[in-house]
Amino acid sequence: MAPTFRGFTYERVAGTIDHSLLRPELLAAEVEAGCALAGRYRVATVCCRPADVPLVVSLLAGSPVQVGTVVGFPHGSSPTEVKVHEARLVRSQGAAEIDMVVNIGWLRSGEPGRVEDEIRQVVTAAGGAVVKVILENAFLTDDQKVLACKAAEIAGADYVKTSTGFAPSGATVADIRLMRASVSPRVKVKAAHGVRTLDALLEVMEAGAERCGATATATILDDFVARAGA
């Protein structure tokens, strides 16, 4: 039997992580090192900058680690047509997962129908890629978070996600629970921003998150191995 910690196996914990390579100043060598790390630790995906998709696809060829990227990132204010083009382009280049940012202003203005329509267009353009919808909860009321979750589900998205990592605050256990309660079991929840330790990751998993964006991947998973005695 595989070693466990707090009821989780290494495979389950590593398979929750989208290793984030989204900082604007990253060098190509740092992207390459990040992909090597992701493969070594057997995480779910590398979530890279859109311009890096061809490079990351080549680096992860033959690896079980999937290639993810972002659309309308980080502010969500690109025109819908631009988000659609981005989604179609990165999908054609080999991205298997796409994290899109909602139009936060529309949501805060009480226009969830426009948000839903935009998500639907991106889902269609993604051509079968997994689509995660970033709400950017730091700027939303709880009622707006619920409306965004419901819009994402109606539009056909696969995940709702807390944050970009570029707002004043990120994932909280309370938000994960709220988002999990606001969608059906078909839609999954992703935590992002501020999950930097094993304990923090396990807390959001226990609250209902099935993916988590992370930059502290090695620290988190080395700690798991040490504490599980794996």
XYZ file of C-alpha atoms in Angstrom:
230
model
C 0.000 0.000 0.000
C 1.299 3.468 -0.918
C 2.286 5.673 2.031
C -0.286 8.310 2.948
C -0.397 11.533 4.942
C -3.744 12.828 6.239
C -5.377 10.221 4.035
C -3.745 11.344 0.775
C -1.213 9.485 -1.368
C 1.688 11.174 -3.129
C 0.022 10.532 -6.482
C -3.158 12.263 -5.380
C -1.357 15.299 -4.007
C 1.061 15.664 -6.936
C -1.829 15.121 -9.350
C -3.572 18.146 -7.863
C -0.765 20.555 -8.744
C -0.602 22.795 -11.802
C 3.022 23.972 -11.644
C 2.844 27.676 -12.435
C 5.314 29.335 -14.822
C 3.433 32.590 -15.320
C 5.695 35.298 -13.899
C 6.355 37.828 -16.683
C 10.112 38.019 -16.040
C 10.863 34.288 -16.362
C 13.798 33.432 -18.636
C 13.559 30.633 -21.184
C 16.039 28.685 -19.060
C 13.715 29.036 -16.062
C 10.798 27.722 -18.104
C 12.920 24.740 -19.118
C 13.914 24.115 -15.501
C 10.281 24.370 -14.422
C 9.207 21.772 -16.953
C 11.972 19.440 -15.794
C 10.837 19.893 -12.191
C 7.208 19.193 -13.111
C 8.212 15.974 -14.835
C 10.406 14.895 -11.947
C 7.637 15.415 -9.390
C 4.891 13.980 -11.672
C 2.434 16.854 -11.265
C -0.745 17.324 -13.302
C 0.295 20.176 -15.566
C 2.665 23.001 -16.261
C 0.646 26.215 -16.550
C 2.760 28.493 -18.719
C 2.532 31.882 -20.424
C 0.748 31.716 -23.794
C 3.880 32.615 -25.763
C 5.685 29.676 -24.148
C 3.190 27.009 -25.226
C 5.211 25.723 -28.215
C 8.361 25.491 -26.100
C 6.598 23.755 -23.202
C 4.831 21.328 -25.552
C 8.228 20.331 -26.951
C 9.803 20.037 -23.509
C 6.996 17.837 -22.148
C 6.621 15.633 -25.231
C 6.236 12.040 -24.072
C 5.609 13.112 -20.471
C 2.341 12.452 -18.608
C 2.485 16.087 -17.459
C -0.043 18.094 -19.492
C 0.471 21.574 -20.937
C -1.778 24.324 -19.629
C -1.854 28.056 -20.315
C -3.921 31.172 -19.717
C -6.323 33.357 -21.698
C -7.293 36.973 -20.987
C -4.655 36.936 -18.286
C -4.334 38.449 -15.762
C -7.040 41.149 -15.837
C -9.813 39.499 -17.871
C -10.530 42.704 -19.773
C -9.487 41.663 -23.284
C -12.322 41.753 -25.834
C -14.137 38.446 -26.164
C -12.859 38.088 -29.723
C -9.282 38.265 -28.443
C -9.912 35.642 -25.762
C -11.501 33.390 -28.370
C -8.517 33.815 -30.693
C -6.086 33.124 -27.848
C -7.938 29.957 -26.896
C -8.060 28.692 -30.469
C -4.384 29.480 -31.053
C -2.984 27.829 -27.920
C -5.184 24.806 -28.476
C -3.811 24.461 -32.010
C -0.288 24.629 -30.548
C -0.934 21.745 -28.168
C -2.308 23.202 -24.926
C -4.519 20.632 -23.201
C -5.853 22.962 -20.496
C -6.805 26.646 -20.582
C -7.336 28.922 -17.569
C -9.371 31.957 -18.674
C -10.084 35.096 -16.642
C -13.669 36.335 -16.577
C -14.477 39.943 -17.384
C -14.452 41.081 -13.759
C -16.017 44.455 -14.555
C -19.016 42.835 -16.241
C -19.539 40.566 -13.269
C -19.302 43.424 -10.774
C -21.697 45.461 -12.943
C -24.403 42.823 -12.617
C -24.073 41.345 -16.109
C -23.594 37.592 -15.539
C -25.270 36.870 -18.888
C -22.412 38.575 -20.742
C -19.915 36.649 -18.626
C -21.680 33.376 -19.422
C -21.737 34.091 -23.153
C -18.021 34.919 -23.212
C -17.118 31.740 -21.318
C -19.229 29.708 -23.734
C -17.385 31.195 -26.717
C -14.011 30.393 -25.156
C -15.103 26.839 -24.323
C -16.127 26.357 -27.956
C -12.856 27.821 -29.251
C -10.866 25.612 -26.865
C -11.868 22.609 -28.972
C -12.052 20.026 -26.204
C -9.314 21.418 -23.965
C -10.122 21.535 -20.261
C -11.336 25.068 -19.472
C -10.885 26.593 -16.016
C -12.628 29.893 -15.316
C -10.743 32.299 -13.047
C -13.107 34.445 -10.987
C -10.502 36.638 -9.222
C -12.336 36.433 -5.909
C -10.370 39.278 -4.318
C -12.608 41.716 -6.191
C -15.965 39.929 -5.748
C -18.688 39.638 -3.153
C -19.863 36.171 -2.197
C -23.029 36.691 -4.269
C -20.911 37.584 -7.304
C -18.723 34.504 -6.772
C -21.845 32.321 -6.789
C -23.180 34.007 -9.946
C -19.831 33.494 -11.683
C -19.707 29.820 -10.705
C -23.184 29.237 -12.063
C -22.395 31.111 -15.288
C -19.265 29.017 -15.779
C -21.166 25.779 -15.332
C -23.999 26.763 -17.675
C -21.404 27.810 -20.280
C -19.749 24.379 -20.199
C -16.541 25.088 -18.281
C -14.780 22.247 -16.484
C -13.442 24.153 -13.461
C -13.964 27.328 -11.503
C -10.778 28.856 -10.098
C -10.200 31.329 -7.287
C -7.482 33.667 -8.494
C -4.807 34.631 -10.993
C -2.033 35.199 -8.474
C -1.847 38.860 -9.511
C -4.590 40.288 -7.255
C -4.268 41.475 -3.628
C -5.349 38.103 -2.204
C -5.875 34.542 -3.333
C -7.387 31.225 -2.344
C -9.168 30.817 0.964
C -10.775 27.730 2.441
C -14.052 29.649 2.762
C -14.030 30.498 -0.949
C -13.250 26.916 -1.942
C -16.217 25.698 0.106
C -18.486 28.372 -1.372
C -17.438 27.567 -4.930
C -17.777 23.816 -4.367
C -21.321 24.356 -3.078
C -22.202 26.599 -6.048
C -21.590 24.079 -8.838
C -22.624 20.507 -9.543
C -20.203 17.584 -9.146
C -19.435 17.857 -12.894
C -17.552 21.103 -12.340
C -14.351 21.013 -10.314
C -12.688 23.700 -8.218
C -9.126 25.014 -8.528
C -7.323 26.994 -5.829
C -4.583 29.451 -6.723
C -2.449 32.163 -5.117
C -0.960 31.715 -1.686
C -0.873 27.914 -1.403
C 2.811 27.522 -0.607
C 2.971 24.721 1.972
C 1.816 21.118 2.190
C -0.578 21.941 5.004
C -2.128 24.768 2.975
C -2.531 22.486 -0.038
C -4.165 19.741 2.007
C -6.533 22.264 3.580
C -7.857 23.416 0.200
C -8.075 19.812 -1.010
C -10.086 18.870 2.061
C -12.363 21.852 1.370
C -13.087 20.569 -2.143
C -10.302 21.745 -4.472
C -9.232 19.172 -7.053
C -6.474 21.308 -8.588
C -4.154 23.919 -7.196
C -1.768 26.312 -8.874
C 1.621 26.310 -7.185
C 5.128 27.681 -7.567
C 6.411 26.008 -4.373
C 5.893 22.570 -5.890
C 9.190 21.062 -4.799
C 8.833 22.331 -1.234
C 5.293 20.986 -0.953
C 6.015 17.549 -2.372
C 9.343 17.067 -0.606
C 7.495 17.790 2.639
C 4.866 15.209 1.729
C 7.523 12.553 1.162
C 9.192 13.383 4.476
C 5.970 13.356 6.473
C 4.447 10.312 4.821
C 7.656 8.340 5.108
C 7.443 7.543 1.432
